[in-house]
């Protein structure tokens, strides 16, 4: 039960700027209007590996639920808490290698994993033919791979073989006694898992476009005002929001 | 403005974020940020200490552990699949 979706994109901005935009992308709704679903962002780890010079960062984002309402409706209230307005924690890890010119990122949901696990991996690179050139490249390639996996009805902690066998047993049970059993048996574990993966995948393709749009806005801002301008804008937005709160 | 998970950490998070973004853009990206993020590390420590309570309180520390275990399991799954197909 796995669905994979891969896309490629090229930003018309140099690699260092794109990595900076990645760290800035949830920094303010004033900067990125496509980030209004992000409720909080925290860095829990950040260090430079002295051996490789690579920077490793781990962040946790709290986002309004990624699970589409249609998925929420498919699920029993016992799993969703009876509401379709849940927030999910996203774990984001990233590694930047400035010497070799690449950044690898991974984002995965921390809660709801029993319903649906979404793992998004991105690889940002300088275009190959320009990596060795003396002038820095003006563009950055990114490959995005999203893996959807629904494990409803499986015992999460079980090893592969057992999990597989159970899912198959659940399906054949449902086929054999046509109706008895619980929620998953009636609907067929496979069918439900597939529906959730498909619905989530459709929604994510839509969101990937928005996330690229958000990156583009930040990149434009960086081109116009540089990082100091962005920091200034952030500060102003913060002051405005604390005035509004006061 | 992106908030911290824990309201009480907003102020120190803000100072750390600003420090980090400056260090990243002015030093790391220019190849000068070598061994450690030293100029921000005191701020990061303060921020981390503030955040620890909130992570525990919301059970995020447990979710993180589960995610790590899950990761191992997923890797095993994908490797197993490749062999089957």
PDB file of C-alpha atoms in Angstrom:
ATOM      1  CA  UNK A   1       0.000   0.000   0.000  1.00  0.00           C
ATOM      2  CA  UNK A   2       2.315   2.700  -1.200  1.00  0.00           C
ATOM      3  CA  UNK A   3       1.788   5.503  -3.665  1.00  0.00           C
ATOM      4  CA  UNK A   4       4.700   7.560  -4.934  1.00  0.00           C
ATOM      5  CA  UNK A   5       4.669  10.857  -6.736  1.00  0.00           C
ATOM      6  CA  UNK A   6       7.769  12.521  -8.207  1.00  0.00           C
ATOM      7  CA  UNK A   7       8.134  15.996  -9.727  1.00  0.00           C
ATOM      8  CA  UNK A   8      11.015  18.070 -10.995  1.00  0.00           C
ATOM      9  CA  UNK A   9      11.323  21.811 -10.968  1.00  0.00           C
ATOM     10  CA  UNK A  10      13.965  24.443 -11.696  1.00  0.00           C
ATOM     11  CA  UNK A  11      14.124  27.704  -9.769  1.00  0.00           C
ATOM     12  CA  UNK A  12      15.554  30.706 -11.608  1.00  0.00           C
ATOM     13  CA  UNK A  13      17.688  31.534  -8.574  1.00  0.00           C
ATOM     14  CA  UNK A  14      21.163  30.480  -7.450  1.00  0.00           C
ATOM     15  CA  UNK A  15      21.503  27.524  -5.096  1.00  0.00           C
ATOM     16  CA  UNK A  16      22.537  29.461  -1.918  1.00  0.00           C
ATOM     17  CA  UNK A  17      19.490  31.740  -2.215  1.00  0.00           C
ATOM     18  CA  UNK A  18      17.162  28.779  -2.693  1.00  0.00           C
ATOM     19  CA  UNK A  19      18.473  27.098   0.465  1.00  0.00           C
ATOM     20  CA  UNK A  20      17.963  30.335   2.388  1.00  0.00           C
ATOM     21  CA  UNK A  21      14.401  30.568   1.070  1.00  0.00           C
ATOM     22  CA  UNK A  22      13.820  27.012   2.274  1.00  0.00           C
ATOM     23  CA  UNK A  23      14.620  28.069   5.854  1.00  0.00           C
ATOM     24  CA  UNK A  24      12.579  31.264   5.464  1.00  0.00           C
ATOM     25  CA  UNK A  25       9.534  29.742   3.825  1.00  0.00           C
ATOM     26  CA  UNK A  26       7.360  29.622   6.941  1.00  0.00           C
ATOM     27  CA  UNK A  27       8.810  32.694   8.534  1.00  0.00           C
ATOM     28  CA  UNK A  28       5.906  35.071   8.057  1.00  0.00           C
ATOM     29  CA  UNK A  29       2.517  35.139   6.307  1.00  0.00           C
ATOM     30  CA  UNK A  30       3.470  38.642   5.143  1.00  0.00           C
ATOM     31  CA  UNK A  31       6.425  37.116   3.342  1.00  0.00           C
ATOM     32  CA  UNK A  32       4.705  33.961   2.193  1.00  0.00           C
ATOM     33  CA  UNK A  33       0.925  34.165   1.849  1.00  0.00           C
ATOM     34  CA  UNK A  34       0.884  30.432   1.106  1.00  0.00           C
ATOM     35  CA  UNK A  35       2.070  29.618   4.614  1.00  0.00           C
ATOM     36  CA  UNK A  36      -1.022  30.693   6.522  1.00  0.00           C
ATOM     37  CA  UNK A  37      -1.739  27.036   7.396  1.00  0.00           C
ATOM     38  CA  UNK A  38       1.540  26.863   9.329  1.00  0.00           C
ATOM     39  CA  UNK A  39       0.757  27.511  12.983  1.00  0.00           C
ATOM     40  CA  UNK A  40       4.240  27.213  14.440  1.00  0.00           C
ATOM     41  CA  UNK A  41       7.838  26.389  13.512  1.00  0.00           C
ATOM     42  CA  UNK A  42      10.597  25.370  15.920  1.00  0.00           C
ATOM     43  CA  UNK A  43      14.200  24.319  15.430  1.00  0.00           C
ATOM     44  CA  UNK A  44      15.083  21.391  17.649  1.00  0.00           C
ATOM     45  CA  UNK A  45      18.558  20.678  16.295  1.00  0.00           C
ATOM     46  CA  UNK A  46      21.078  22.520  14.136  1.00  0.00           C
ATOM     47  CA  UNK A  47      24.782  21.844  13.753  1.00  0.00           C
ATOM     48  CA  UNK A  48      27.613  21.817  11.259  1.00  0.00           C
ATOM     49  CA  UNK A  49      29.417  18.491  10.989  1.00  0.00           C
ATOM     50  CA  UNK A  50      33.092  19.414  11.384  1.00  0.00           C
ATOM     51  CA  UNK A  51      34.207  16.475   9.219  1.00  0.00           C
ATOM     52  CA  UNK A  52      32.021  17.225   6.187  1.00  0.00           C
ATOM     53  CA  UNK A  53      31.117  20.892   6.651  1.00  0.00           C
ATOM     54  CA  UNK A  54      27.463  19.913   6.162  1.00  0.00           C
ATOM     55  CA  UNK A  55      24.772  21.685   8.124  1.00  0.00           C
ATOM     56  CA  UNK A  56      22.150  19.406   9.678  1.00  0.00           C
ATOM     57  CA  UNK A  57      18.889  20.925  10.859  1.00  0.00           C
ATOM     58  CA  UNK A  58      15.764  19.418  12.414  1.00  0.00           C
ATOM     59  CA  UNK A  59      12.590  21.455  12.733  1.00  0.00           C
ATOM     60  CA  UNK A  60       9.045  20.763  13.857  1.00  0.00           C
ATOM     61  CA  UNK A  61       6.169  22.533  12.157  1.00  0.00           C
ATOM     62  CA  UNK A  62       2.589  22.522  13.338  1.00  0.00           C
ATOM     63  CA  UNK A  63       0.269  22.733  10.351  1.00  0.00           C
ATOM     64  CA  UNK A  64      -3.467  22.680   9.952  1.00  0.00           C
ATOM     65  CA  UNK A  65      -4.282  19.129   8.994  1.00  0.00           C
ATOM     66  CA  UNK A  66      -3.063  17.836   5.665  1.00  0.00           C
ATOM     67  CA  UNK A  67      -5.652  15.118   5.707  1.00  0.00           C
ATOM     68  CA  UNK A  68      -8.325  16.158   3.233  1.00  0.00           C
ATOM     69  CA  UNK A  69     -11.873  16.378   4.651  1.00  0.00           C
ATOM     70  CA  UNK A  70     -12.871  13.467   2.421  1.00  0.00           C
ATOM     71  CA  UNK A  71     -10.330  11.275   4.188  1.00  0.00           C
ATOM     72  CA  UNK A  72     -11.537  12.449   7.575  1.00  0.00           C
ATOM     73  CA  UNK A  73     -15.101  11.484   6.618  1.00  0.00           C
ATOM     74  CA  UNK A  74     -13.991   7.956   5.758  1.00  0.00           C
ATOM     75  CA  UNK A  75     -12.585   7.406   9.198  1.00  0.00           C
ATOM     76  CA  UNK A  76     -14.352   6.377  12.374  1.00  0.00           C
ATOM     77  CA  UNK A  77     -14.559   9.121  15.010  1.00  0.00           C
ATOM     78  CA  UNK A  78     -12.443   7.008  17.350  1.00  0.00           C
ATOM     79  CA  UNK A  79      -9.450   7.668  15.096  1.00  0.00           C
ATOM     80  CA  UNK A  80      -9.990  11.332  14.314  1.00  0.00           C
ATOM     81  CA  UNK A  81     -11.373  12.482  17.641  1.00  0.00           C
ATOM     82  CA  UNK A  82     -14.624  13.303  15.864  1.00  0.00           C
ATOM     83  CA  UNK A  83     -13.368  16.479  14.260  1.00  0.00           C
ATOM     84  CA  UNK A  84     -11.978  17.248  10.830  1.00  0.00           C
ATOM     85  CA  UNK A  85     -10.047  20.257  12.066  1.00  0.00           C
ATOM     86  CA  UNK A  86      -6.958  18.672  13.575  1.00  0.00           C
ATOM     87  CA  UNK A  87      -3.456  20.017  13.316  1.00  0.00           C
ATOM     88  CA  UNK A  88      -0.529  17.805  12.470  1.00  0.00           C
ATOM     89  CA  UNK A  89       3.069  17.926  13.566  1.00  0.00           C
ATOM     90  CA  UNK A  90       5.562  17.761  10.725  1.00  0.00           C
ATOM     91  CA  UNK A  91       9.149  16.688  11.308  1.00  0.00           C
ATOM     92  CA  UNK A  92      11.520  18.321   8.833  1.00  0.00           C
ATOM     93  CA  UNK A  93      15.155  17.292   8.545  1.00  0.00           C
ATOM     94  CA  UNK A  94      17.605  18.892   6.144  1.00  0.00           C
ATOM     95  CA  UNK A  95      21.252  18.613   5.215  1.00  0.00           C
ATOM     96  CA  UNK A  96      23.033  21.349   3.281  1.00  0.00           C
ATOM     97  CA  UNK A  97      26.404  20.775   1.641  1.00  0.00           C
ATOM     98  CA  UNK A  98      27.717  24.056   0.309  1.00  0.00           C
ATOM     99  CA  UNK A  99      30.970  22.563  -0.974  1.00  0.00           C
ATOM    100  CA  UNK A 100      29.272  19.958  -3.107  1.00  0.00           C
ATOM    101  CA  UNK A 101      26.282  22.167  -3.839  1.00  0.00           C
ATOM    102  CA  UNK A 102      23.272  20.161  -2.696  1.00  0.00           C
ATOM    103  CA  UNK A 103      20.577  20.187  -0.056  1.00  0.00           C
ATOM    104  CA  UNK A 104      18.533  17.131   0.899  1.00  0.00           C
ATOM    105  CA  UNK A 105      15.338  17.577   2.883  1.00  0.00           C
ATOM    106  CA  UNK A 106      12.722  15.257   4.313  1.00  0.00           C
ATOM    107  CA  UNK A 107       9.338  16.115   5.827  1.00  0.00           C
ATOM    108  CA  UNK A 108       7.036  13.600   7.457  1.00  0.00           C
ATOM    109  CA  UNK A 109       3.941  13.784   9.595  1.00  0.00           C
ATOM    110  CA  UNK A 110       4.397  12.776  13.213  1.00  0.00           C
ATOM    111  CA  UNK A 111       0.802  12.191  14.193  1.00  0.00           C
ATOM    112  CA  UNK A 112      -1.946  10.389  12.249  1.00  0.00           C
ATOM    113  CA  UNK A 113       0.746   8.021  10.945  1.00  0.00           C
ATOM    114  CA  UNK A 114      -1.555   5.083  11.598  1.00  0.00           C
ATOM    115  CA  UNK A 115      -4.030   6.631   9.146  1.00  0.00           C
ATOM    116  CA  UNK A 116      -1.670   8.034   6.580  1.00  0.00           C
ATOM    117  CA  UNK A 117       2.044   8.602   6.483  1.00  0.00           C
ATOM    118  CA  UNK A 118       3.269  11.218   4.021  1.00  0.00           C
ATOM    119  CA  UNK A 119       7.011  11.479   3.501  1.00  0.00           C
ATOM    120  CA  UNK A 120       8.242  14.213   1.204  1.00  0.00           C
ATOM    121  CA  UNK A 121      11.897  14.136   0.151  1.00  0.00           C
ATOM    122  CA  UNK A 122      13.510  16.921  -1.828  1.00  0.00           C
ATOM    123  CA  UNK A 123      16.909  17.108  -3.455  1.00  0.00           C
ATOM    124  CA  UNK A 124      18.109  20.584  -4.408  1.00  0.00           C
ATOM    125  CA  UNK A 125      21.140  20.719  -6.687  1.00  0.00           C
ATOM    126  CA  UNK A 126      23.079  23.114  -8.850  1.00  0.00           C
ATOM    127  CA  UNK A 127      22.663  22.136 -12.497  1.00  0.00           C
ATOM    128  CA  UNK A 128      25.378  19.593 -13.290  1.00  0.00           C
ATOM    129  CA  UNK A 129      27.033  21.265 -16.251  1.00  0.00           C
ATOM    130  CA  UNK A 130      27.588  24.375 -14.155  1.00  0.00           C
ATOM    131  CA  UNK A 131      28.897  22.791 -10.984  1.00  0.00           C
ATOM    132  CA  UNK A 132      32.519  23.013 -12.078  1.00  0.00           C
ATOM    133  CA  UNK A 133      32.252  26.332 -13.865  1.00  0.00           C
ATOM    134  CA  UNK A 134      33.977  29.324 -12.284  1.00  0.00           C
ATOM    135  CA  UNK A 135      30.868  31.518 -12.335  1.00  0.00           C
ATOM    136  CA  UNK A 136      28.136  30.387  -9.958  1.00  0.00           C
ATOM    137  CA  UNK A 137      25.033  28.985 -11.574  1.00  0.00           C
ATOM    138  CA  UNK A 138      21.841  31.057 -11.736  1.00  0.00           C
ATOM    139  CA  UNK A 139      19.430  28.188 -11.427  1.00  0.00           C
ATOM    140  CA  UNK A 140      18.663  25.405  -8.973  1.00  0.00           C
ATOM    141  CA  UNK A 141      17.052  22.060  -9.732  1.00  0.00           C
ATOM    142  CA  UNK A 142      14.808  20.331  -7.262  1.00  0.00           C
ATOM    143  CA  UNK A 143      13.397  16.847  -7.350  1.00  0.00           C
ATOM    144  CA  UNK A 144      10.456  16.224  -5.042  1.00  0.00           C
ATOM    145  CA  UNK A 145       9.377  12.720  -4.178  1.00  0.00           C
ATOM    146  CA  UNK A 146       6.325  12.129  -2.009  1.00  0.00           C
ATOM    147  CA  UNK A 147       5.506   8.709  -0.632  1.00  0.00           C
ATOM    148  CA  UNK A 148       2.005   8.056   0.718  1.00  0.00           C
ATOM    149  CA  UNK A 149       1.401   5.065   2.837  1.00  0.00           C
ATOM    150  CA  UNK A 150      -1.777   4.133   4.597  1.00  0.00           C
ATOM    151  CA  UNK A 151      -1.538   1.435   7.200  1.00  0.00           C
ATOM    152  CA  UNK A 152      -5.099   1.399   8.408  1.00  0.00           C
ATOM    153  CA  UNK A 153      -5.989  -2.002   9.701  1.00  0.00           C
ATOM    154  CA  UNK A 154      -2.388  -3.116   9.903  1.00  0.00           C
ATOM    155  CA  UNK A 155      -0.620  -3.490  13.206  1.00  0.00           C
ATOM    156  CA  UNK A 156       1.886  -0.705  12.952  1.00  0.00           C
ATOM    157  CA  UNK A 157       4.618  -2.262  15.034  1.00  0.00           C
ATOM    158  CA  UNK A 158       4.556  -5.597  13.251  1.00  0.00           C
ATOM    159  CA  UNK A 159       7.255  -6.749  10.932  1.00  0.00           C
ATOM    160  CA  UNK A 160       6.655  -6.704   7.212  1.00  0.00           C
ATOM    161  CA  UNK A 161       5.590 -10.331   6.784  1.00  0.00           C
ATOM    162  CA  UNK A 162       3.035 -10.248   9.562  1.00  0.00           C
ATOM    163  CA  UNK A 163       1.670  -6.919   8.454  1.00  0.00           C
ATOM    164  CA  UNK A 164       1.266  -8.145   4.910  1.00  0.00           C
ATOM    165  CA  UNK A 165      -0.383 -11.375   6.027  1.00  0.00           C
ATOM    166  CA  UNK A 166      -2.835  -9.502   8.219  1.00  0.00           C
ATOM    167  CA  UNK A 167      -3.822  -7.093   5.501  1.00  0.00           C
ATOM    168  CA  UNK A 168      -4.431 -10.011   3.171  1.00  0.00           C
ATOM    169  CA  UNK A 169      -6.369 -11.880   5.833  1.00  0.00           C
ATOM    170  CA  UNK A 170      -8.510  -8.809   6.459  1.00  0.00           C
ATOM    171  CA  UNK A 171      -9.323  -8.547   2.769  1.00  0.00           C
ATOM    172  CA  UNK A 172     -10.140 -12.223   2.365  1.00  0.00           C
ATOM    173  CA  UNK A 173     -12.216 -12.174   5.551  1.00  0.00           C
ATOM    174  CA  UNK A 174     -14.209  -9.321   4.159  1.00  0.00           C
ATOM    175  CA  UNK A 175     -14.685 -11.175   0.905  1.00  0.00           C
ATOM    176  CA  UNK A 176     -15.643 -14.446   2.573  1.00  0.00           C
ATOM    177  CA  UNK A 177     -18.141 -13.441   5.178  1.00  0.00           C
ATOM    178  CA  UNK A 178     -19.357 -10.399   3.273  1.00  0.00           C
ATOM    179  CA  UNK A 179     -20.384  -8.085   6.059  1.00  0.00           C
ATOM    180  CA  UNK A 180     -19.395  -9.404   9.464  1.00  0.00           C
ATOM    181  CA  UNK A 181     -16.465  -8.054  11.422  1.00  0.00           C
ATOM    182  CA  UNK A 182     -15.505  -4.491  12.148  1.00  0.00           C
ATOM    183  CA  UNK A 183     -15.341  -1.288  10.238  1.00  0.00           C
ATOM    184  CA  UNK A 184     -12.240  -2.188   8.240  1.00  0.00           C
ATOM    185  CA  UNK A 185     -13.323  -5.701   7.465  1.00  0.00           C
ATOM    186  CA  UNK A 186     -16.629  -4.438   6.055  1.00  0.00           C
ATOM    187  CA  UNK A 187     -15.024  -1.872   3.807  1.00  0.00           C
ATOM    188  CA  UNK A 188     -11.956  -3.898   2.981  1.00  0.00           C
ATOM    189  CA  UNK A 189      -8.630  -2.743   4.342  1.00  0.00           C
ATOM    190  CA  UNK A 190      -7.043  -2.553   0.911  1.00  0.00           C
ATOM    191  CA  UNK A 191      -9.785  -0.425  -0.582  1.00  0.00           C
ATOM    192  CA  UNK A 192      -9.722   2.077   2.246  1.00  0.00           C
ATOM    193  CA  UNK A 193      -5.951   2.331   2.255  1.00  0.00           C
ATOM    194  CA  UNK A 194      -5.968   2.911  -1.477  1.00  0.00           C
ATOM    195  CA  UNK A 195      -8.693   5.565  -1.264  1.00  0.00           C
ATOM    196  CA  UNK A 196      -6.849   7.462   1.429  1.00  0.00           C
ATOM    197  CA  UNK A 197      -3.590   7.351  -0.507  1.00  0.00           C
ATOM    198  CA  UNK A 198      -5.253   8.507  -3.705  1.00  0.00           C
ATOM    199  CA  UNK A 199      -7.162  11.349  -2.074  1.00  0.00           C
ATOM    200  CA  UNK A 200      -4.082  12.528  -0.224  1.00  0.00           C
ATOM    201  CA  UNK A 201      -1.964  12.319  -3.342  1.00  0.00           C
ATOM    202  CA  UNK A 202      -4.388  14.451  -5.368  1.00  0.00           C
ATOM    203  CA  UNK A 203      -4.459  17.055  -2.633  1.00  0.00           C
ATOM    204  CA  UNK A 204      -0.691  17.064  -2.288  1.00  0.00           C
ATOM    205  CA  UNK A 205      -0.103  17.661  -5.983  1.00  0.00           C
ATOM    206  CA  UNK A 206      -2.233  20.740  -5.565  1.00  0.00           C
ATOM    207  CA  UNK A 207      -0.253  21.821  -2.501  1.00  0.00           C
ATOM    208  CA  UNK A 208       3.118  21.267  -4.153  1.00  0.00           C
ATOM    209  CA  UNK A 209       2.190  24.010  -6.593  1.00  0.00           C
ATOM    210  CA  UNK A 210       1.362  26.339  -3.725  1.00  0.00           C
ATOM    211  CA  UNK A 211       4.564  25.530  -1.883  1.00  0.00           C
ATOM    212  CA  UNK A 212       6.573  26.338  -5.037  1.00  0.00           C
ATOM    213  CA  UNK A 213       4.633  29.585  -5.388  1.00  0.00           C
ATOM    214  CA  UNK A 214       5.510  30.449  -1.796  1.00  0.00           C
ATOM    215  CA  UNK A 215       9.201  29.740  -2.427  1.00  0.00           C
ATOM    216  CA  UNK A 216       9.072  31.932  -5.525  1.00  0.00           C
ATOM    217  CA  UNK A 217       7.661  34.890  -3.584  1.00  0.00           C
ATOM    218  CA  UNK A 218      10.404  34.620  -0.955  1.00  0.00           C
ATOM    219  CA  UNK A 219      13.077  34.251  -3.648  1.00  0.00           C
ATOM    220  CA  UNK A 220      11.815  37.400  -5.376  1.00  0.00           C
ATOM    221  CA  UNK A 221      11.897  39.270  -2.089  1.00  0.00           C
ATOM    222  CA  UNK A 222      15.456  38.099  -1.439  1.00  0.00           C
ATOM    223  CA  UNK A 223      16.457  39.249  -4.914  1.00  0.00           C
ATOM    224  CA  UNK A 224      14.939  42.690  -4.291  1.00  0.00           C
ATOM    225  CA  UNK A 225      15.998  43.414  -0.731  1.00  0.00           C
ATOM    226  CA  UNK A 226      18.476  40.730   0.317  1.00  0.00           C
ATOM    227  CA  UNK A 227      18.389  38.929   3.650  1.00  0.00           C
ATOM    228  CA  UNK A 228      18.597  42.126   5.709  1.00  0.00           C
ATOM    229  CA  UNK A 229      15.499  43.458   3.970  1.00  0.00           C
ATOM    230  CA  UNK A 230      13.695  40.209   4.692  1.00  0.00           C
ATOM    231  CA  UNK A 231      14.707  40.297   8.350  1.00  0.00           C
ATOM    232  CA  UNK A 232      13.505  43.893   8.576  1.00  0.00           C
ATOM    233  CA  UNK A 233      10.168  42.948   7.048  1.00  0.00           C
ATOM    234  CA  UNK A 234       9.852  40.089   9.502  1.00  0.00           C
ATOM    235  CA  UNK A 235      10.511  42.429  12.388  1.00  0.00           C
ATOM    236  CA  UNK A 236       7.931  44.920  11.182  1.00  0.00           C
ATOM    237  CA  UNK A 237       5.334  42.181  10.758  1.00  0.00           C
ATOM    238  CA  UNK A 238       6.026  40.961  14.270  1.00  0.00           C
ATOM    239  CA  UNK A 239       5.700  44.421  15.756  1.00  0.00           C
ATOM    240  CA  UNK A 240       2.475  44.982  13.898  1.00  0.00           C
ATOM    241  CA  UNK A 241       1.013  41.690  15.138  1.00  0.00           C
ATOM    242  CA  UNK A 242       2.042  42.338  18.747  1.00  0.00           C
ATOM    243  CA  UNK A 243       0.477  45.809  18.527  1.00  0.00           C
ATOM    244  CA  UNK A 244      -2.692  44.223  17.222  1.00  0.00           C
ATOM    245  CA  UNK A 245      -2.634  41.734  20.095  1.00  0.00           C
ATOM    246  CA  UNK A 246      -2.100  44.427  22.708  1.00  0.00           C
TER     247      UNK A 246
ATOM    248  CA  UNK B   1       5.297  35.873  12.164  1.00  0.00           C
ATOM    249  CA  UNK B   2       5.873  32.213  12.643  1.00  0.00           C
ATOM    250  CA  UNK B   3       5.336  31.410  16.275  1.00  0.00           C
ATOM    251  CA  UNK B   4       6.932  28.882  18.546  1.00  0.00           C
ATOM    252  CA  UNK B   5       4.875  25.908  19.632  1.00  0.00           C
ATOM    253  CA  UNK B   6       5.226  27.284  23.142  1.00  0.00           C
ATOM    254  CA  UNK B   7       4.181  30.909  23.528  1.00  0.00           C
ATOM    255  CA  UNK B   8       6.661  31.466  26.327  1.00  0.00           C
ATOM    256  CA  UNK B   9       9.522  30.646  23.905  1.00  0.00           C
ATOM    257  CA  UNK B  10       8.504  33.140  21.205  1.00  0.00           C
ATOM    258  CA  UNK B  11      10.907  35.815  22.279  1.00  0.00           C
ATOM    259  CA  UNK B  12      14.019  33.626  22.472  1.00  0.00           C
ATOM    260  CA  UNK B  13      13.010  31.768  19.295  1.00  0.00           C
ATOM    261  CA  UNK B  14      12.820  35.082  17.494  1.00  0.00           C
ATOM    262  CA  UNK B  15      16.290  36.085  18.641  1.00  0.00           C
ATOM    263  CA  UNK B  16      17.698  32.680  17.687  1.00  0.00           C
ATOM    264  CA  UNK B  17      16.008  32.691  14.243  1.00  0.00           C
ATOM    265  CA  UNK B  18      17.410  36.135  13.476  1.00  0.00           C
ATOM    266  CA  UNK B  19      20.877  35.073  14.612  1.00  0.00           C
ATOM    267  CA  UNK B  20      20.691  31.859  12.590  1.00  0.00           C
ATOM    268  CA  UNK B  21      19.492  33.541   9.389  1.00  0.00           C
ATOM    269  CA  UNK B  22      22.263  36.136   9.609  1.00  0.00           C
ATOM    270  CA  UNK B  23      24.917  33.530  10.317  1.00  0.00           C
ATOM    271  CA  UNK B  24      23.591  31.279   7.550  1.00  0.00           C
ATOM    272  CA  UNK B  25      23.420  33.943   4.866  1.00  0.00           C
ATOM    273  CA  UNK B  26      26.514  35.919   5.799  1.00  0.00           C
ATOM    274  CA  UNK B  27      28.846  33.134   6.898  1.00  0.00           C
ATOM    275  CA  UNK B  28      27.764  29.602   6.071  1.00  0.00           C
ATOM    276  CA  UNK B  29      26.678  30.352   2.514  1.00  0.00           C
ATOM    277  CA  UNK B  30      29.943  32.184   1.910  1.00  0.00           C
ATOM    278  CA  UNK B  31      31.956  29.230   3.096  1.00  0.00           C
ATOM    279  CA  UNK B  32      32.954  30.888   6.373  1.00  0.00           C
ATOM    280  CA  UNK B  33      30.628  28.923   8.642  1.00  0.00           C
ATOM    281  CA  UNK B  34      32.942  26.031   9.320  1.00  0.00           C
ATOM    282  CA  UNK B  35      32.971  23.936  12.478  1.00  0.00           C
ATOM    283  CA  UNK B  36      30.228  25.405  14.577  1.00  0.00           C
ATOM    284  CA  UNK B  37      27.339  27.773  14.704  1.00  0.00           C
ATOM    285  CA  UNK B  38      29.079  29.388  17.662  1.00  0.00           C
ATOM    286  CA  UNK B  39      27.670  32.861  17.629  1.00  0.00           C
ATOM    287  CA  UNK B  40      24.123  31.486  17.932  1.00  0.00           C
ATOM    288  CA  UNK B  41      24.788  28.480  20.150  1.00  0.00           C
ATOM    289  CA  UNK B  42      24.177  30.243  23.471  1.00  0.00           C
ATOM    290  CA  UNK B  43      20.834  31.488  22.143  1.00  0.00           C
ATOM    291  CA  UNK B  44      20.018  28.038  20.815  1.00  0.00           C
ATOM    292  CA  UNK B  45      20.670  26.482  24.205  1.00  0.00           C
ATOM    293  CA  UNK B  46      18.345  28.953  25.865  1.00  0.00           C
ATOM    294  CA  UNK B  47      15.677  28.344  23.213  1.00  0.00           C
ATOM    295  CA  UNK B  48      16.044  24.543  23.499  1.00  0.00           C
ATOM    296  CA  UNK B  49      15.706  24.626  27.263  1.00  0.00           C
ATOM    297  CA  UNK B  50      12.548  26.646  26.908  1.00  0.00           C
ATOM    298  CA  UNK B  51      11.117  24.256  24.315  1.00  0.00           C
ATOM    299  CA  UNK B  52      11.856  20.977  26.136  1.00  0.00           C
ATOM    300  CA  UNK B  53       8.897  21.306  28.475  1.00  0.00           C
ATOM    301  CA  UNK B  54       6.463  21.986  25.642  1.00  0.00           C
ATOM    302  CA  UNK B  55       7.740  19.005  23.615  1.00  0.00           C
ATOM    303  CA  UNK B  56       7.208  16.675  26.569  1.00  0.00           C
ATOM    304  CA  UNK B  57       3.867  18.151  27.510  1.00  0.00           C
ATOM    305  CA  UNK B  58       2.475  17.612  24.010  1.00  0.00           C
ATOM    306  CA  UNK B  59       3.966  14.162  23.680  1.00  0.00           C
ATOM    307  CA  UNK B  60       6.117  15.275  20.769  1.00  0.00           C
ATOM    308  CA  UNK B  61       9.218  13.686  22.292  1.00  0.00           C
ATOM    309  CA  UNK B  62       7.411  10.318  22.098  1.00  0.00           C
ATOM    310  CA  UNK B  63       6.226  10.984  18.530  1.00  0.00           C
ATOM    311  CA  UNK B  64       9.822  11.728  17.560  1.00  0.00           C
ATOM    312  CA  UNK B  65      10.972   8.421  18.987  1.00  0.00           C
ATOM    313  CA  UNK B  66       8.207   6.557  17.177  1.00  0.00           C
ATOM    314  CA  UNK B  67       9.111   8.314  13.926  1.00  0.00           C
ATOM    315  CA  UNK B  68      12.684   7.115  14.286  1.00  0.00           C
ATOM    316  CA  UNK B  69      11.592   3.511  14.865  1.00  0.00           C
ATOM    317  CA  UNK B  70       9.072   3.758  12.062  1.00  0.00           C
ATOM    318  CA  UNK B  71      11.767   4.951   9.743  1.00  0.00           C
ATOM    319  CA  UNK B  72      13.729   1.764  10.306  1.00  0.00           C
ATOM    320  CA  UNK B  73      10.616  -0.276   9.661  1.00  0.00           C
ATOM    321  CA  UNK B  74       9.816   1.640   6.474  1.00  0.00           C
ATOM    322  CA  UNK B  75      13.312   1.118   5.157  1.00  0.00           C
ATOM    323  CA  UNK B  76      12.957  -2.605   5.781  1.00  0.00           C
ATOM    324  CA  UNK B  77       9.602  -2.568   3.980  1.00  0.00           C
ATOM    325  CA  UNK B  78      10.925  -0.853   0.885  1.00  0.00           C
ATOM    326  CA  UNK B  79      13.937  -3.121   0.683  1.00  0.00           C
ATOM    327  CA  UNK B  80      11.715  -6.154   1.088  1.00  0.00           C
ATOM    328  CA  UNK B  81       9.440  -4.946  -1.676  1.00  0.00           C
ATOM    329  CA  UNK B  82      12.238  -4.435  -4.137  1.00  0.00           C
ATOM    330  CA  UNK B  83      13.269  -8.046  -3.690  1.00  0.00           C
ATOM    331  CA  UNK B  84       9.725  -9.316  -4.282  1.00  0.00           C
ATOM    332  CA  UNK B  85       9.045  -7.383  -7.450  1.00  0.00           C
TER     333      UNK B  85
END
